[in-house]
Backbone as JSON Lines, residues from 0, in Angstrom:
{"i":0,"aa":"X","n":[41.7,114.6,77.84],"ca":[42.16,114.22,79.15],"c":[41.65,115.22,80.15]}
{"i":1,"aa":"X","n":[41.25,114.88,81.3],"ca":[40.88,115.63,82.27],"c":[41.34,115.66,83.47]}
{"i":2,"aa":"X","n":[41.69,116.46,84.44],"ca":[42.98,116.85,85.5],"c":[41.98,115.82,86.49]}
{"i":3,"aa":"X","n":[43.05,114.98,87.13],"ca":[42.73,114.83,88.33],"c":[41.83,115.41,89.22]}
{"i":4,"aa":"X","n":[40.93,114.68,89.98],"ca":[39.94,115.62,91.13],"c":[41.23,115.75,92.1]}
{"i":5,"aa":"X","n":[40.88,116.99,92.87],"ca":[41.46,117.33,94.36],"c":[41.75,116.17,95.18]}
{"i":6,"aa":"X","n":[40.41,115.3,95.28],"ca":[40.56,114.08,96.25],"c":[40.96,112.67,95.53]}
{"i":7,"aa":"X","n":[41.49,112.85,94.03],"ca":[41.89,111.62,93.79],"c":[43.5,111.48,94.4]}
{"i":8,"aa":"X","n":[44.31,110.34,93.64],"ca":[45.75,109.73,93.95],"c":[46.96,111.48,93.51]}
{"i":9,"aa":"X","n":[46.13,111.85,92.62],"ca":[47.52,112.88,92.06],"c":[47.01,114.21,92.95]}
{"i":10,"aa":"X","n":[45.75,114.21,93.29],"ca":[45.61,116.21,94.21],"c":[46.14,115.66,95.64]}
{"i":11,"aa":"X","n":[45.85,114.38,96.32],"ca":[46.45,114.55,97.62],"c":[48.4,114.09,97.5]}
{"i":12,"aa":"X","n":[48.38,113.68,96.53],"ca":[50.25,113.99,96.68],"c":[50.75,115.17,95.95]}
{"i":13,"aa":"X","n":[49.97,115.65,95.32],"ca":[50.39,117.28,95.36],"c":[49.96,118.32,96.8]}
{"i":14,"aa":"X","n":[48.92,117.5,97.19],"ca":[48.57,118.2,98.79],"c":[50.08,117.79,99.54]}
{"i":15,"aa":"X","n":[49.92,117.36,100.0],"ca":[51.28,116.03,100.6],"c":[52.47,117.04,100.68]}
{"i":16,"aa":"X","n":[53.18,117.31,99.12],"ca":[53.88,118.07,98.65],"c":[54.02,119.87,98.59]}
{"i":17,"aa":"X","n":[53.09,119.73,98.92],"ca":[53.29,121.21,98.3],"c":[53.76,122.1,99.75]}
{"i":18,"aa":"X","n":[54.38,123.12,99.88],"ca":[54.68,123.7,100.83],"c":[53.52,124.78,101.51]}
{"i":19,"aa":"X","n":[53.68,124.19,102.79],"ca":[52.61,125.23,103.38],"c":[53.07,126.54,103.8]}
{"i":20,"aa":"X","n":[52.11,127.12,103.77],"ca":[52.48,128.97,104.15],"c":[53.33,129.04,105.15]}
{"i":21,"aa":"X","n":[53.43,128.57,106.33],"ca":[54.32,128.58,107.5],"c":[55.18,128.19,107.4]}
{"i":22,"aa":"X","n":[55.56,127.32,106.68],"ca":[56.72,126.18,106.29],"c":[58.06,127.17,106.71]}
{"i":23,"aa":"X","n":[58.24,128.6,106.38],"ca":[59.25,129.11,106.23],"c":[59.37,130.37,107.46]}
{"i":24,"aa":"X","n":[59.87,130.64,108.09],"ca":[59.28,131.37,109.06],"c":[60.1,133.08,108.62]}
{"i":25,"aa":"X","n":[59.64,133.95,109.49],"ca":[60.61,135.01,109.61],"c":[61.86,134.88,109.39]}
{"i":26,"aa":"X","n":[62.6,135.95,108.79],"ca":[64.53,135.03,108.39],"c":[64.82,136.18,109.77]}
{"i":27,"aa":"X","n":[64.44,137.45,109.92],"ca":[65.73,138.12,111.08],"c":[65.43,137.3,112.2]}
{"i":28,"aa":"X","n":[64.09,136.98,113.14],"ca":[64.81,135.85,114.09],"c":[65.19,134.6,114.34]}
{"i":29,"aa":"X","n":[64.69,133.92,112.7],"ca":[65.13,132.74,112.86],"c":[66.8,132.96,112.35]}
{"i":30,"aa":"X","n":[67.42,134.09,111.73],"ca":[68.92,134.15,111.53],"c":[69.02,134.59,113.29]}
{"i":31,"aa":"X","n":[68.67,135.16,114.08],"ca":[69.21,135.49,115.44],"c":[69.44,134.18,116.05]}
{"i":32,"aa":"X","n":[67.81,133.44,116.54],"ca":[68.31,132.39,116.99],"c":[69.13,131.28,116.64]}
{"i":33,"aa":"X","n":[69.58,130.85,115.34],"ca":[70.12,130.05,114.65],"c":[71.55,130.2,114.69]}
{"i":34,"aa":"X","n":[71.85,131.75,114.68],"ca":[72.99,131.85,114.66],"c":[73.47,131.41,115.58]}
{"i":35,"aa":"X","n":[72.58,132.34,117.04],"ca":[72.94,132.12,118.22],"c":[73.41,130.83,118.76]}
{"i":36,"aa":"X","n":[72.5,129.66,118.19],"ca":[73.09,128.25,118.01],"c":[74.38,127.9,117.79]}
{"i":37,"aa":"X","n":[74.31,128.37,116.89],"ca":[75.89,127.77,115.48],"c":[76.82,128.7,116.55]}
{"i":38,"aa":"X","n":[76.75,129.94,117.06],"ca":[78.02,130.66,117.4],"c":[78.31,130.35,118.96]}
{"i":39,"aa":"X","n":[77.47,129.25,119.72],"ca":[77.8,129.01,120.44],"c":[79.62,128.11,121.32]}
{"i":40,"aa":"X","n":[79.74,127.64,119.9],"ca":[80.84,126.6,120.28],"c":[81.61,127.71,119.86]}
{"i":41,"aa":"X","n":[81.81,128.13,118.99],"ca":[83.07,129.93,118.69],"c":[82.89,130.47,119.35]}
{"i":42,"aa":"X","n":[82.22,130.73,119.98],"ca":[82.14,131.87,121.4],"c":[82.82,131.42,122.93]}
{"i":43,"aa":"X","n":[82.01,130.05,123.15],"ca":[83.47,129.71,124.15],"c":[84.69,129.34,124.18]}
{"i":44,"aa":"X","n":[85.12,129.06,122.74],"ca":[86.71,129.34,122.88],"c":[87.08,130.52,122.68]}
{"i":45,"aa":"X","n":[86.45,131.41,121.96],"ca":[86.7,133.25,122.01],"c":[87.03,133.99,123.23]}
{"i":46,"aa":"X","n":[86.07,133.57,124.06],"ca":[85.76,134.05,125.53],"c":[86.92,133.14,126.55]}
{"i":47,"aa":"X","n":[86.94,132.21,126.35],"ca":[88.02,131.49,127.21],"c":[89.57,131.62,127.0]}
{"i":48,"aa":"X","n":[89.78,132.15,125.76],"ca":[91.08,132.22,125.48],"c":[91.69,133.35,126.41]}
{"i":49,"aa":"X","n":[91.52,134.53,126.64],"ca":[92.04,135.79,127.57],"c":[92.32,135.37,129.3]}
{"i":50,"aa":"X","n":[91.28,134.22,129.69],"ca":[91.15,133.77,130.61],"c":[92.76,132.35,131.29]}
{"i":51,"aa":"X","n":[93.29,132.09,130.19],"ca":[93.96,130.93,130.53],"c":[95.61,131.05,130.89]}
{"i":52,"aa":"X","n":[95.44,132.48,131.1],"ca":[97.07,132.71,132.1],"c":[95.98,132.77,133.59]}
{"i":53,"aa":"X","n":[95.23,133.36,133.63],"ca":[94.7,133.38,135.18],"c":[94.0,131.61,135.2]}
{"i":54,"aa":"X","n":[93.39,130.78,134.6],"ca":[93.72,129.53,134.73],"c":[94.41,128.9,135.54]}
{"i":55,"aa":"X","n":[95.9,129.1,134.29],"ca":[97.03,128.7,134.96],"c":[97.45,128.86,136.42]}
{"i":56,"aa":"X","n":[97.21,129.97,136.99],"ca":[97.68,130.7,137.69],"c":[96.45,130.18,139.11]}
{"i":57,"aa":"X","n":[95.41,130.35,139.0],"ca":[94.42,129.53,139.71],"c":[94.48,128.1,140.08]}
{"i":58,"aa":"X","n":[95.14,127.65,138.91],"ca":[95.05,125.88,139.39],"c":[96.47,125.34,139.63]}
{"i":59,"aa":"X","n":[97.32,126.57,139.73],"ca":[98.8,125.91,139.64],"c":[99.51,124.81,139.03]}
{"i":60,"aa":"X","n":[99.29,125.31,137.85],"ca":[99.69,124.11,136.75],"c":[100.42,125.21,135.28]}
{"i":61,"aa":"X","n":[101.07,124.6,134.84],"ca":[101.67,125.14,133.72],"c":[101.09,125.41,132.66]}
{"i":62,"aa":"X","n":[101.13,126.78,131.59],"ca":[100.14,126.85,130.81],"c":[99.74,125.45,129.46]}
{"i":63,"aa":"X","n":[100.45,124.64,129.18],"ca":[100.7,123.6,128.64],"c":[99.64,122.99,129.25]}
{"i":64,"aa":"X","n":[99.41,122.65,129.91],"ca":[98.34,121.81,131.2],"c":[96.85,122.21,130.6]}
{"i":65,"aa":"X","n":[96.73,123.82,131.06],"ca":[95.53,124.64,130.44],"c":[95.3,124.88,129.06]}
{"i":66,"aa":"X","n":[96.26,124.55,128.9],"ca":[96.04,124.36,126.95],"c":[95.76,123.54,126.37]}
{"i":67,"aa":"X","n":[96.02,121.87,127.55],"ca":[94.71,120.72,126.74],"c":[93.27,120.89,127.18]}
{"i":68,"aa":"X","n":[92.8,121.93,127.69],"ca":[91.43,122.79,128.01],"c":[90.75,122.97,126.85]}
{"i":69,"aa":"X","n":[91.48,123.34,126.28],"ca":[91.1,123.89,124.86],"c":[91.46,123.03,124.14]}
{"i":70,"aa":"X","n":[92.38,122.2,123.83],"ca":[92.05,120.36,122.62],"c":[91.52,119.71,123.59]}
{"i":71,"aa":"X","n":[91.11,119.37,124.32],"ca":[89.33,118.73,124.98],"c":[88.63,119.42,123.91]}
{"i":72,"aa":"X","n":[88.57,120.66,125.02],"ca":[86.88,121.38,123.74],"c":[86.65,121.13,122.43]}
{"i":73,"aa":"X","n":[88.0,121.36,121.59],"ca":[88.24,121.2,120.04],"c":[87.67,119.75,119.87]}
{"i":74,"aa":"X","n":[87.96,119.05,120.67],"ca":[87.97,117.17,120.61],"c":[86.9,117.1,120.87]}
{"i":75,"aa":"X","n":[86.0,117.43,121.9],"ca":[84.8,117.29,122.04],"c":[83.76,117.92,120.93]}
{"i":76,"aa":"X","n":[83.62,118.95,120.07],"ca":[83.0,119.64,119.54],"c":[83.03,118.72,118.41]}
{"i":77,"aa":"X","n":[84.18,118.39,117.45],"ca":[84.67,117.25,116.88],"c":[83.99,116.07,116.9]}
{"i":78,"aa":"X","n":[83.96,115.89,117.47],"ca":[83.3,114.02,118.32],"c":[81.54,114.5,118.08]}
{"i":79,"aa":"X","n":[81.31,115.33,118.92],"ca":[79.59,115.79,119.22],"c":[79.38,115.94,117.88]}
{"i":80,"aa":"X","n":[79.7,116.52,116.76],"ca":[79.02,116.42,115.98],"c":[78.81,115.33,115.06]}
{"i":81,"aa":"X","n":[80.1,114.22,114.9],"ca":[79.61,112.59,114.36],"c":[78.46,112.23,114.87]}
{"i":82,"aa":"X","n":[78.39,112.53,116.6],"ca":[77.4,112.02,117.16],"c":[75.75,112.41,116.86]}
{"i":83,"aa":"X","n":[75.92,113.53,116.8],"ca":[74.29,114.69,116.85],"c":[73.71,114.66,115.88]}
{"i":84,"aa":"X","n":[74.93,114.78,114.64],"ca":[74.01,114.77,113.37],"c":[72.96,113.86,113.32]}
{"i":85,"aa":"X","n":[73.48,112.37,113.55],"ca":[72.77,111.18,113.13],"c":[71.87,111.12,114.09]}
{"i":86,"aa":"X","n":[71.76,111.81,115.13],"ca":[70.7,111.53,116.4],"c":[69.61,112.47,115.89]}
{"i":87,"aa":"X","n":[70.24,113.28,115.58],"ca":[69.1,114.5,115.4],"c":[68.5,114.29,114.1]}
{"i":88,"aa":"X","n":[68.7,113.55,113.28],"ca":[68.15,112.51,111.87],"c":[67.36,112.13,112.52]}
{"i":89,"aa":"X","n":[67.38,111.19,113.31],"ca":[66.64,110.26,114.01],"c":[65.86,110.37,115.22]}
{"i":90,"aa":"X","n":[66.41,110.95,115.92],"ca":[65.16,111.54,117.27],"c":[64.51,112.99,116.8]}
{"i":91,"aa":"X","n":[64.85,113.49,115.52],"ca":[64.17,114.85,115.66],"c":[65.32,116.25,115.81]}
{"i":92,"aa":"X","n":[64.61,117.0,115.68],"ca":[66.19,118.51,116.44],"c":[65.61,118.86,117.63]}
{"i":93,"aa":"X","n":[64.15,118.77,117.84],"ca":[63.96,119.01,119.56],"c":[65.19,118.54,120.62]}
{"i":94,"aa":"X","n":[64.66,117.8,120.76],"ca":[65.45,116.41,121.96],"c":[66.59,116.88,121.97]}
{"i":95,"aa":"X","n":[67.53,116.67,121.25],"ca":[68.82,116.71,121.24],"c":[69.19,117.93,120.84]}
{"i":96,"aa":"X","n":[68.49,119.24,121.17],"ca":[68.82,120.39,120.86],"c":[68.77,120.96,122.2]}
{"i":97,"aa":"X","n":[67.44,120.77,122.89],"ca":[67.33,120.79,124.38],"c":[68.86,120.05,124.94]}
{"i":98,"aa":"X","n":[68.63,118.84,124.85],"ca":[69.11,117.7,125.91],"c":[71.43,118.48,125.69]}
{"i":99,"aa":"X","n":[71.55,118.79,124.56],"ca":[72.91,119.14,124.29],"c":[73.22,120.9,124.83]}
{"i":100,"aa":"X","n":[71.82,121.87,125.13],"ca":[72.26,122.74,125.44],"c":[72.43,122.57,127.57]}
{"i":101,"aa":"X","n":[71.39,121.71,127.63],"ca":[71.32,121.58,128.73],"c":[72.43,121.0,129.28]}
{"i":102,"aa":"X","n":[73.07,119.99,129.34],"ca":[74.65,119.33,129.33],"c":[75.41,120.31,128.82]}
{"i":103,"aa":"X","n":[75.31,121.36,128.07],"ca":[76.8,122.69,127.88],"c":[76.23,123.1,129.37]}
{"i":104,"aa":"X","n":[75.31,123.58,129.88],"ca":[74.97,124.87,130.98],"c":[75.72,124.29,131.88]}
{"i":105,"aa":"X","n":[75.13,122.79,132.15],"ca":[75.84,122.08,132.99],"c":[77.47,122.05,133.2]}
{"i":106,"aa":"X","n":[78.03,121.52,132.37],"ca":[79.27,121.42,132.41],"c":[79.85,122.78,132.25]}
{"i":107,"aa":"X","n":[79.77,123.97,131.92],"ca":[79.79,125.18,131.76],"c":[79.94,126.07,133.38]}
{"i":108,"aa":"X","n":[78.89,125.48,134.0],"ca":[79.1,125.52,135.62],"c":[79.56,124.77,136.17]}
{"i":109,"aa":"X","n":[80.11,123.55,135.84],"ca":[81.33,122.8,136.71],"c":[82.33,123.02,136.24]}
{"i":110,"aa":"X","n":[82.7,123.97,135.05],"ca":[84.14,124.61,135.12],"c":[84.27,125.47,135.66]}
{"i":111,"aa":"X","n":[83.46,126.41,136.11],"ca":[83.75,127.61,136.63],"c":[84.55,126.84,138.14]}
{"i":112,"aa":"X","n":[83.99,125.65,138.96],"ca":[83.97,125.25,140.16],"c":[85.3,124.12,140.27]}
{"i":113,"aa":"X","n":[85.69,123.84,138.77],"ca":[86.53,122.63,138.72],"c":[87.86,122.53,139.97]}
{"i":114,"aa":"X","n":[88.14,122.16,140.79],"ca":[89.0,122.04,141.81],"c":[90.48,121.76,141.25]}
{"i":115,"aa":"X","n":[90.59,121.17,139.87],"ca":[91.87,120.66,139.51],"c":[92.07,120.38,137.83]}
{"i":116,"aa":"X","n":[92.99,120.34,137.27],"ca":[93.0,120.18,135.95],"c":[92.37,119.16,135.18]}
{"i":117,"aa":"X","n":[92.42,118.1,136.19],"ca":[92.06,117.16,135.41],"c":[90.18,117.28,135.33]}
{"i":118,"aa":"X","n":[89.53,117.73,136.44],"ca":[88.27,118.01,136.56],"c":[87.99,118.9,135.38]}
{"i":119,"aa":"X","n":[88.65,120.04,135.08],"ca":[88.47,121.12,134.27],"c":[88.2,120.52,132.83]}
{"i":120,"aa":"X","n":[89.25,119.68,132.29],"ca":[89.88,118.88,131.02],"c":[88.53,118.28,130.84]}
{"i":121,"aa":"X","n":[87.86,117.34,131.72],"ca":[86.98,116.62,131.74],"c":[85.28,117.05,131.08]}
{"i":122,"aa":"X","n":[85.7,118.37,132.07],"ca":[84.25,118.99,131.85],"c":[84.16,119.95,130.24]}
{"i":123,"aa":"X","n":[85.54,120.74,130.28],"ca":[85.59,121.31,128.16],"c":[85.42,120.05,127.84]}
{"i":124,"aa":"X","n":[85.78,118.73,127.87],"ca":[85.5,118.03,126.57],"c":[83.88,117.46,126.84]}
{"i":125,"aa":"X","n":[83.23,117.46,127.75],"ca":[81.73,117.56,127.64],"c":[81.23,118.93,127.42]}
{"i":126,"aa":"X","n":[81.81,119.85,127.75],"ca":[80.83,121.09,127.32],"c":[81.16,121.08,125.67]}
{"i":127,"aa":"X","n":[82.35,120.33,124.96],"ca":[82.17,120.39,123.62],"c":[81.54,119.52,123.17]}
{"i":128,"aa":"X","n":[81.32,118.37,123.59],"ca":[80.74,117.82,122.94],"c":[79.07,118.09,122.9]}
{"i":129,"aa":"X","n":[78.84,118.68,123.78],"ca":[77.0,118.91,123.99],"c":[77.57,120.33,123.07]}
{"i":130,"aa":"X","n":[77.68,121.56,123.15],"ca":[78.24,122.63,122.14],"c":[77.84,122.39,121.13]}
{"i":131,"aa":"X","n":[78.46,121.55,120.88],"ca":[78.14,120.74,118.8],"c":[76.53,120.9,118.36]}
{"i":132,"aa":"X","n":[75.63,120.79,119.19],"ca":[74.6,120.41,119.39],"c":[73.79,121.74,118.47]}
{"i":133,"aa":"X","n":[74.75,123.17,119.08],"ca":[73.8,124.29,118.06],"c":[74.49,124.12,117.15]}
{"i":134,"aa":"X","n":[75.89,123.34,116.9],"ca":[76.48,124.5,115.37],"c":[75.52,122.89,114.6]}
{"i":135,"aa":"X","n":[75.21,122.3,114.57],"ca":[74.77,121.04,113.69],"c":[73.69,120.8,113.45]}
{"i":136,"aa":"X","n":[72.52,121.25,114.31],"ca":[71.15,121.13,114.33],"c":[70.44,122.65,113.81]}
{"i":137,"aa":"X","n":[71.63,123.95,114.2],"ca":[71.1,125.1,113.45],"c":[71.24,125.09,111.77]}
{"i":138,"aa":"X","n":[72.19,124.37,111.57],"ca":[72.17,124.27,110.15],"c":[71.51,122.9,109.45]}
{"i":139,"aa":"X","n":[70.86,122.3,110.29],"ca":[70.26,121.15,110.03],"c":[68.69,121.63,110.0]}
{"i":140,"aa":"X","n":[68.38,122.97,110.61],"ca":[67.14,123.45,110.5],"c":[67.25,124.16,109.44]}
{"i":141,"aa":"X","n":[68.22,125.49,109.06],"ca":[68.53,125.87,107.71],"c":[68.19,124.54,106.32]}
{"i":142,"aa":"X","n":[68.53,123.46,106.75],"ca":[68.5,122.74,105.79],"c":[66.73,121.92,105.45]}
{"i":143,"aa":"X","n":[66.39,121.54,106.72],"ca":[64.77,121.47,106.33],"c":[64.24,122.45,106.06]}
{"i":144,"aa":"X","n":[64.46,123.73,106.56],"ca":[63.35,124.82,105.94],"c":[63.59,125.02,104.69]}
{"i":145,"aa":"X","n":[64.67,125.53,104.05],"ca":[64.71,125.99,103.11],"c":[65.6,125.05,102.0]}
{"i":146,"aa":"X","n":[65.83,125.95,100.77],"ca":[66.95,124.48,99.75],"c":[67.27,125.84,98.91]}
{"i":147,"aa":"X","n":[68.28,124.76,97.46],"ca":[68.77,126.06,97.13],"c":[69.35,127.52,97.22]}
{"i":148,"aa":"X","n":[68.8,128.64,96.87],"ca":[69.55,129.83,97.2],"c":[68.9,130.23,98.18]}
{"i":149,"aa":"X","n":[67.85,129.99,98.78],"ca":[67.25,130.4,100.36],"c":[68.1,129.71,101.39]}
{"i":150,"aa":"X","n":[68.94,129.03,100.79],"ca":[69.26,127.68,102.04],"c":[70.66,128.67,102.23]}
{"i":151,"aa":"X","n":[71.51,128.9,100.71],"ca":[72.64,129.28,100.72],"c":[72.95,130.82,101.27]}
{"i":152,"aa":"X","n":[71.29,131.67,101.27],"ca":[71.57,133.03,102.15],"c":[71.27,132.9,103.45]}
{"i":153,"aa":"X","n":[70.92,132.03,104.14],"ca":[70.32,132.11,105.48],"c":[71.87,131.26,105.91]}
{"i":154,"aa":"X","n":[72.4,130.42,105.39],"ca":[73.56,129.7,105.85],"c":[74.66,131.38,106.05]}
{"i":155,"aa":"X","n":[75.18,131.9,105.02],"ca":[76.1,132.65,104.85],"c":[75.78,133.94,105.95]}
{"i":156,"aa":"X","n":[74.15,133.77,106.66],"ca":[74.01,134.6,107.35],"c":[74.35,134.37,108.79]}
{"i":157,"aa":"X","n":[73.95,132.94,108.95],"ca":[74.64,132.37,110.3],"c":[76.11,132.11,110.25]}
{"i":158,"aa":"X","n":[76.99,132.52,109.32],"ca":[78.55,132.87,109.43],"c":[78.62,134.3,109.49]}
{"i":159,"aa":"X","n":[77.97,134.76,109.4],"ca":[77.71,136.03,109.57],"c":[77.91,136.75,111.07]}
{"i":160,"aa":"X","n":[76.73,136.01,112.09],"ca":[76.29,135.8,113.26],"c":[77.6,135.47,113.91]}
{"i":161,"aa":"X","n":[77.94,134.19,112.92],"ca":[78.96,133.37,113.79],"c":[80.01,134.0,114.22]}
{"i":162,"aa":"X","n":[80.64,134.48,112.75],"ca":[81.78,135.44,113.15],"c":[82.04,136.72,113.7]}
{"i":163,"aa":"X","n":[80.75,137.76,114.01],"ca":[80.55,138.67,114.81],"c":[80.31,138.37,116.0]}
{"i":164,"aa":"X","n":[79.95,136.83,116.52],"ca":[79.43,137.18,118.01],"c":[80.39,137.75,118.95]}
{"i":165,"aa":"X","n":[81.58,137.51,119.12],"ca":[82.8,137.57,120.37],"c":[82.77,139.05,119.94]}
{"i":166,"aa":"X","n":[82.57,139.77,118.91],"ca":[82.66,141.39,119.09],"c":[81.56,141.79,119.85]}
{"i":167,"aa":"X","n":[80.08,141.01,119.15],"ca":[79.06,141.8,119.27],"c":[78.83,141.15,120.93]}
{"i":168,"aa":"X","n":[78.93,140.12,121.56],"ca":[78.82,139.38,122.79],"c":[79.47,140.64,123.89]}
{"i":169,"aa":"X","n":[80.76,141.06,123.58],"ca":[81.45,142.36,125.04],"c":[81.77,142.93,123.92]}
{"i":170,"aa":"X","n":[81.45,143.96,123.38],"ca":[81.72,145.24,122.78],"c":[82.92,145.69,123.25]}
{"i":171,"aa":"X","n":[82.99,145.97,124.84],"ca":[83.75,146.71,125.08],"c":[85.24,146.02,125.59]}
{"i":172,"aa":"X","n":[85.53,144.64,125.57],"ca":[86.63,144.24,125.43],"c":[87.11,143.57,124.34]}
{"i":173,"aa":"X","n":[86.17,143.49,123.24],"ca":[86.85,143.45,121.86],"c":[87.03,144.74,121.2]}
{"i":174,"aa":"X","n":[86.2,145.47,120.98],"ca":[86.27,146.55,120.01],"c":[87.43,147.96,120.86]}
{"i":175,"aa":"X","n":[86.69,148.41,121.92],"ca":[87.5,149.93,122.67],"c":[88.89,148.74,123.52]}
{"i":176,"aa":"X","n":[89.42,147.9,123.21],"ca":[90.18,147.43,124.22],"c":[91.83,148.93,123.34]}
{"i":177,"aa":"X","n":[92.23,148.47,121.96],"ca":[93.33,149.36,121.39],"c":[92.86,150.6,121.78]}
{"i":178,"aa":"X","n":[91.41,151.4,121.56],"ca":[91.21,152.43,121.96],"c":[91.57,153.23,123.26]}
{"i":179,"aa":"X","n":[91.4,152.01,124.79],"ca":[91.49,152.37,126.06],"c":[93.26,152.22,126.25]}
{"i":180,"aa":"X","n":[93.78,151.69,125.52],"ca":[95.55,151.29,125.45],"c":[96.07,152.6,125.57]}
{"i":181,"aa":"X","n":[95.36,152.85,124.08],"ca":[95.97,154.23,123.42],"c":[95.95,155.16,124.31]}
{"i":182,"aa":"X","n":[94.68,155.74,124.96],"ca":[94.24,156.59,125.99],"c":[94.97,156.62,126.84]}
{"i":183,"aa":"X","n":[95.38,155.32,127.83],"ca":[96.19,154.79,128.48],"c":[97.34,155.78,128.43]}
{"i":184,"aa":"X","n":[97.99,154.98,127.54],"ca":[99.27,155.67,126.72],"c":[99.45,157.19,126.89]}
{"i":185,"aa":"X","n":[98.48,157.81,126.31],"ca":[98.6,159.23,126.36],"c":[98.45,159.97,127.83]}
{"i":186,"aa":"X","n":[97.3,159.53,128.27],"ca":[97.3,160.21,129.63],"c":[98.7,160.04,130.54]}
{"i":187,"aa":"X","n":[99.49,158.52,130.55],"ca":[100.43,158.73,131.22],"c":[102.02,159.44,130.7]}
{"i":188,"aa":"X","n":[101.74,159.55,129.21],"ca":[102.56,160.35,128.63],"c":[102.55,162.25,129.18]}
{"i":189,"aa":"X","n":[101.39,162.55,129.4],"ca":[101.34,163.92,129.86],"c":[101.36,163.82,131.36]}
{"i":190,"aa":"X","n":[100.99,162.99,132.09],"ca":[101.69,163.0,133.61],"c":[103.29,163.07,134.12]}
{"i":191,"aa":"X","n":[103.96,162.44,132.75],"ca":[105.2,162.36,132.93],"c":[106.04,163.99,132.36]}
């Protein structure tokens, strides 16, 4: 028996198949940007949570009110991803990786501007639902590049990402916040 030529039926579907050199890129920035993806929707409820007594207090409404702010977002993030997965199957992860960060920026700046609760409510549950867009398509790129135990360290690395960003995002009001208390504490202990 003699092997297949290169250009018969079995060398071009092993061509076809076989993985090309690029196929796999750098892991530290494709774990940066990827993460950066995925930790996007944990990061604005991280960041928004400290914010929702001055909310309250801004839109004159009860904190109950400002707290369906946050089940919008949950609801939206929820929803966006039934939606994205299957789009991003189907149109690609470009498109709808663009088109979902661009609709967070958006709606992201019409909360800052929202005039009233119900405007506010409106706009978290579109900024969650476009949100969805990195945590579903970053691990949807984890999943074409790699398989197996490449798939399962680059995943565990974007929880990695995920769950450090709100420290690593303000250092200095997650990490020195007990530190500056304490300080606090003491200096007005020796004034007294």
């Amino acid at each position: 028996m003699s092997e297949p030529s290169p250009t018969g039926s079995a060398g071009t579907a092993h061509a076809l198949h076989a993985p090309s050199p690029n196929r796999h890129p750098r892991r530290p920035p494709l774990v940066l940007v990827l993460g950066s993806l995925a930790a996007l929707g944990p990061l604005t409820i991280d960041l928004y949570l400290p914010a929702l007594p001055q909310v309250s207090g801004d839109l004159h409404v009860s904190q109950a009110v400002t707290q369906l702010t946050l089940t919008a977002f949950m609801t939206g993030i929820a929803l966006g991803q039934l939606v994205i997965g299957p789009l991003s199957d189907t149109l690609g992860r470009r498109r709808p990786l663009l088109t979902g960060l661009t609709v967070y920026v958006a709606a992201s700046l019409l909360c800052t501007v929202a005039p009233n609760p119900t405007v506010l409510i409106g706009m978290r549950l579109v900024q969650g639902l476009a949100g969805a867009a990195g945590i579903v398509i970053a691990r949807a790129i984890v999943r074409d590049l790699y398989d197996g135990l490449g798939a399962a360290r680059l995943l565990s690395s974007l929880m990695l990402v995920s769950g450090t960003a709100p420290a690593n995002a303000f250092p200095d009001t997650a990490g020195n916040s007990a530190a500056r208390i304490a300080r606090g504490a003491a200096v007005s202990q020796k004034i007294r």
